[in-house]
Each structure stands twice: as structure tokens, then as C-alpha cells.
PDB file of C-alpha atoms in Angstrom:
ATOM      1  CA  UNK A   1      -4.751  10.402  48.608  1.00  0.00           C
ATOM      2  CA  UNK A   2      -7.049  12.239  46.189  1.00  0.00           C
ATOM      3  CA  UNK A   3      -4.031  13.806  44.477  1.00  0.00           C
ATOM      4  CA  UNK A   4      -2.449  10.383  44.011  1.00  0.00           C
ATOM      5  CA  UNK A   5      -5.641   8.943  42.552  1.00  0.00           C
ATOM      6  CA  UNK A   6      -6.032  11.868  40.130  1.00  0.00           C
ATOM      7  CA  UNK A   7      -2.378  11.583  39.144  1.00  0.00           C
ATOM      8  CA  UNK A   8      -2.731   7.877  38.391  1.00  0.00           C
ATOM      9  CA  UNK A   9      -5.867   8.469  36.308  1.00  0.00           C
ATOM     10  CA  UNK A  10      -4.229  11.339  34.419  1.00  0.00           C
ATOM     11  CA  UNK A  11      -1.075   9.336  33.684  1.00  0.00           C
ATOM     12  CA  UNK A  12      -3.148   6.334  32.549  1.00  0.00           C
ATOM     13  CA  UNK A  13      -5.241   8.443  30.188  1.00  0.00           C
ATOM     14  CA  UNK A  14      -2.142  10.079  28.744  1.00  0.00           C
ATOM     15  CA  UNK A  15      -0.368   6.745  28.257  1.00  0.00           C
ATOM     16  CA  UNK A  16      -3.311   5.164  26.424  1.00  0.00           C
ATOM     17  CA  UNK A  17      -3.953   8.190  24.221  1.00  0.00           C
ATOM     18  CA  UNK A  18      -0.403   8.536  22.906  1.00  0.00           C
ATOM     19  CA  UNK A  19       0.604   6.760  19.726  1.00  0.00           C
ATOM     20  CA  UNK A  20       3.404   4.265  20.070  1.00  0.00           C
ATOM     21  CA  UNK A  21       6.601   5.982  18.813  1.00  0.00           C
ATOM     22  CA  UNK A  22       4.632   8.214  16.422  1.00  0.00           C
ATOM     23  CA  UNK A  23       3.158   5.180  14.646  1.00  0.00           C
ATOM     24  CA  UNK A  24       0.430   5.766  12.094  1.00  0.00           C
ATOM     25  CA  UNK A  25      -3.172   4.780  12.699  1.00  0.00           C
ATOM     26  CA  UNK A  26      -4.255   5.175   9.064  1.00  0.00           C
ATOM     27  CA  UNK A  27      -2.853   5.591   5.561  1.00  0.00           C
ATOM     28  CA  UNK A  28      -4.101   6.784   2.199  1.00  0.00           C
ATOM     29  CA  UNK A  29      -3.016   5.089  -1.030  1.00  0.00           C
ATOM     30  CA  UNK A  30      -3.338   7.098  -4.244  1.00  0.00           C
ATOM     31  CA  UNK A  31      -2.697   5.343  -7.549  1.00  0.00           C
ATOM     32  CA  UNK A  32      -2.098   7.967 -10.242  1.00  0.00           C
ATOM     33  CA  UNK A  33      -1.385   5.514 -13.036  1.00  0.00           C
ATOM     34  CA  UNK A  34      -2.844   3.251 -14.405  1.00  0.00           C
ATOM     35  CA  UNK A  35      -6.512   4.133 -14.380  1.00  0.00           C
ATOM     36  CA  UNK A  36      -9.163   1.503 -13.665  1.00  0.00           C
ATOM     37  CA  UNK A  37      -9.912  -0.457 -16.843  1.00  0.00           C
ATOM     38  CA  UNK A  38      -6.981   0.855 -18.903  1.00  0.00           C
ATOM     39  CA  UNK A  39      -6.012  -1.326 -21.869  1.00  0.00           C
ATOM     40  CA  UNK A  40      -2.322  -2.092 -22.362  1.00  0.00           C
ATOM     41  CA  UNK A  41      -1.245  -3.236 -25.825  1.00  0.00           C
ATOM     42  CA  UNK A  42       1.330  -5.997 -26.325  1.00  0.00           C
ATOM     43  CA  UNK A  43       4.873  -4.630 -25.885  1.00  0.00           C
ATOM     44  CA  UNK A  44       3.710  -1.498 -24.040  1.00  0.00           C
ATOM     45  CA  UNK A  45       4.736  -0.740 -20.471  1.00  0.00           C
ATOM     46  CA  UNK A  46       2.262  -0.841 -17.648  1.00  0.00           C
ATOM     47  CA  UNK A  47       3.266   2.047 -15.357  1.00  0.00           C
ATOM     48  CA  UNK A  48       2.188   1.829 -11.734  1.00  0.00           C
ATOM     49  CA  UNK A  49       2.723   5.153 -10.037  1.00  0.00           C
ATOM     50  CA  UNK A  50       1.383   6.807  -6.915  1.00  0.00           C
ATOM     51  CA  UNK A  51       1.812   7.792  -3.292  1.00  0.00           C
ATOM     52  CA  UNK A  52       1.117   6.452   0.171  1.00  0.00           C
ATOM     53  CA  UNK A  53       0.710   8.884   3.077  1.00  0.00           C
ATOM     54  CA  UNK A  54       0.138   8.143   6.733  1.00  0.00           C
ATOM     55  CA  UNK A  55      -0.814  10.172   9.762  1.00  0.00           C
ATOM     56  CA  UNK A  56       2.393   8.933  11.416  1.00  0.00           C
ATOM     57  CA  UNK A  57       5.204   6.492  10.750  1.00  0.00           C
ATOM     58  CA  UNK A  58       4.304   3.629   8.384  1.00  0.00           C
ATOM     59  CA  UNK A  59       6.141   0.311   8.329  1.00  0.00           C
ATOM     60  CA  UNK A  60       6.608  -0.545   4.663  1.00  0.00           C
ATOM     61  CA  UNK A  61       4.560  -1.375   1.595  1.00  0.00           C
ATOM     62  CA  UNK A  62       4.305  -3.898  -1.210  1.00  0.00           C
ATOM     63  CA  UNK A  63       3.146  -3.660  -4.800  1.00  0.00           C
ATOM     64  CA  UNK A  64       2.228  -6.497  -7.127  1.00  0.00           C
ATOM     65  CA  UNK A  65       0.807  -7.040 -10.591  1.00  0.00           C
ATOM     66  CA  UNK A  66      -1.018 -10.353 -10.916  1.00  0.00           C
ATOM     67  CA  UNK A  67      -2.328 -12.036 -14.057  1.00  0.00           C
ATOM     68  CA  UNK A  68      -5.762 -13.116 -12.789  1.00  0.00           C
ATOM     69  CA  UNK A  69      -6.089 -15.707 -15.600  1.00  0.00           C
ATOM     70  CA  UNK A  70      -3.037 -17.659 -14.413  1.00  0.00           C
ATOM     71  CA  UNK A  71      -2.569 -16.327 -10.827  1.00  0.00           C
ATOM     72  CA  UNK A  72       1.033 -15.504 -11.826  1.00  0.00           C
ATOM     73  CA  UNK A  73       2.668 -12.508 -10.135  1.00  0.00           C
ATOM     74  CA  UNK A  74       4.367 -10.799 -13.096  1.00  0.00           C
ATOM     75  CA  UNK A  75       5.863  -7.933 -11.082  1.00  0.00           C
ATOM     76  CA  UNK A  76       6.414  -7.278  -7.395  1.00  0.00           C
ATOM     77  CA  UNK A  77       8.197  -4.627  -5.387  1.00  0.00           C
ATOM     78  CA  UNK A  78       8.408  -3.809  -1.702  1.00  0.00           C
ATOM     79  CA  UNK A  79       9.949  -1.469   0.824  1.00  0.00           C
ATOM     80  CA  UNK A  80      10.399  -2.171   4.527  1.00  0.00           C
ATOM     81  CA  UNK A  81      11.602   1.365   5.252  1.00  0.00           C
ATOM     82  CA  UNK A  82       9.798   3.223   8.021  1.00  0.00           C
ATOM     83  CA  UNK A  83       8.470   6.537   6.714  1.00  0.00           C
ATOM     84  CA  UNK A  84       5.483   8.872   6.879  1.00  0.00           C
ATOM     85  CA  UNK A  85       5.038   8.637   3.110  1.00  0.00           C
ATOM     86  CA  UNK A  86       6.199   6.703   0.067  1.00  0.00           C
ATOM     87  CA  UNK A  87       6.304   7.332  -3.659  1.00  0.00           C
ATOM     88  CA  UNK A  88       6.183   4.292  -5.926  1.00  0.00           C
ATOM     89  CA  UNK A  89       6.864   4.036  -9.670  1.00  0.00           C
ATOM     90  CA  UNK A  90       7.163   0.577 -11.212  1.00  0.00           C
ATOM     91  CA  UNK A  91       7.104  -0.736 -14.792  1.00  0.00           C
ATOM     92  CA  UNK A  92       6.174  -4.033 -16.416  1.00  0.00           C
ATOM     93  CA  UNK A  93       6.197  -4.745 -20.168  1.00  0.00           C
ATOM     94  CA  UNK A  94       3.063  -6.510 -21.423  1.00  0.00           C
ATOM     95  CA  UNK A  95       4.106  -9.848 -22.901  1.00  0.00           C
ATOM     96  CA  UNK A  96       0.881 -11.872 -22.538  1.00  0.00           C
ATOM     97  CA  UNK A  97       0.021 -14.486 -25.160  1.00  0.00           C
ATOM     98  CA  UNK A  98      -3.746 -14.216 -24.633  1.00  0.00           C
ATOM     99  CA  UNK A  99      -5.992 -11.427 -23.318  1.00  0.00           C
ATOM    100  CA  UNK A 100      -5.496 -11.034 -19.567  1.00  0.00           C
ATOM    101  CA  UNK A 101      -7.013  -9.126 -16.702  1.00  0.00           C
ATOM    102  CA  UNK A 102      -4.201  -7.827 -14.517  1.00  0.00           C
ATOM    103  CA  UNK A 103      -4.841  -6.921 -10.883  1.00  0.00           C
ATOM    104  CA  UNK A 104      -2.606  -4.194  -9.454  1.00  0.00           C
ATOM    105  CA  UNK A 105      -2.437  -4.250  -5.642  1.00  0.00           C
ATOM    106  CA  UNK A 106      -0.668  -1.793  -3.342  1.00  0.00           C
ATOM    107  CA  UNK A 107      -0.628  -2.691   0.355  1.00  0.00           C
ATOM    108  CA  UNK A 108       0.855  -0.699   3.229  1.00  0.00           C
ATOM    109  CA  UNK A 109       1.724  -1.925   6.719  1.00  0.00           C
ATOM    110  CA  UNK A 110       0.360   0.729   9.041  1.00  0.00           C
ATOM    111  CA  UNK A 111       1.886  -0.631  12.233  1.00  0.00           C
ATOM    112  CA  UNK A 112       3.778  -3.600  13.639  1.00  0.00           C
ATOM    113  CA  UNK A 113       0.580  -4.940  15.186  1.00  0.00           C
ATOM    114  CA  UNK A 114      -0.466  -6.186  11.740  1.00  0.00           C
ATOM    115  CA  UNK A 115      -2.814  -3.385  10.713  1.00  0.00           C
ATOM    116  CA  UNK A 116      -2.717  -2.963   6.917  1.00  0.00           C
ATOM    117  CA  UNK A 117      -4.673  -1.281   4.185  1.00  0.00           C
ATOM    118  CA  UNK A 118      -4.617  -1.839   0.445  1.00  0.00           C
ATOM    119  CA  UNK A 119      -5.915  -0.573  -2.862  1.00  0.00           C
ATOM    120  CA  UNK A 120      -6.565  -2.628  -6.002  1.00  0.00           C
ATOM    121  CA  UNK A 121      -7.466  -1.936  -9.579  1.00  0.00           C
ATOM    122  CA  UNK A 122      -7.711  -3.974 -12.762  1.00  0.00           C
ATOM    123  CA  UNK A 123      -6.374  -3.323 -16.254  1.00  0.00           C
ATOM    124  CA  UNK A 124      -6.666  -5.325 -19.465  1.00  0.00           C
ATOM    125  CA  UNK A 125      -3.568  -6.558 -21.301  1.00  0.00           C
ATOM    126  CA  UNK A 126      -3.877  -7.589 -24.942  1.00  0.00           C
ATOM    127  CA  UNK A 127      -1.649 -10.056 -26.779  1.00  0.00           C
ATOM    128  CA  UNK A 128       0.187  -9.443 -30.063  1.00  0.00           C
TER     129      UNK A 128
END
């Protein structure tokens, strides 16, 4: 009886401590470019480049550039691929007609239970 009880406890502890199918529990987002507060001249490209790494399998990411003056999403990209890491490199050409603060957001889905993390930064775009 004792052996059975110990076996049940051991199996329960093992089952609760294992990650579901190697799923990640956390992720790190590194944005290499642009830098916080960069100024992008009219006609220049805004490069958004970086990496996302998890401690297990991640479940996709999204990237967006939003004009905070107008709430318009000027660029978006996404991947629903399952991977332990991602590399992103997106471009948008500045075509604003008045000075604008652009918010760059990268969000990663850590697991299918809805856990996410994100990183944001702002840059300034100048008109012609």
C-alpha cells in the first residue's frame, strides 16, 4: 500500500513538473534596430530587426508599426510557426505628411494558453 501511495505521488509530481510538449514558459525579445527615439526622415526606410528566443517551443509572433497620431497600423507582419526562436526583419518607408510618433510593437505567443509577452519602442518620423 505504501509503495502504491509513493508511486502515485511520484507520478503526480512528475506530471505537473513537465512542460507540455516542450512548450516555452518565457521568451526574450531583442530589438536591434531601430533604437528608442530614432528619427526617420521622409522617404527613408524604418528597419525593424531583431530576435525572439524562448526556453522551449513558442507559438508565433506579430510585429506592427503604428502611427500614434492617427492610430493607423502602417506595417504589420506575423508568423504562426512553432519554433524555439525567430528572426524578424521588416521595412516601412516613411511617407508621413506631418511629424508622427511611431510605436513599434513585437509580441510573441509563448503558449496556447494565451500567455504572451511584448516589447515596444517609439521612433519619430518627419515629413518632407
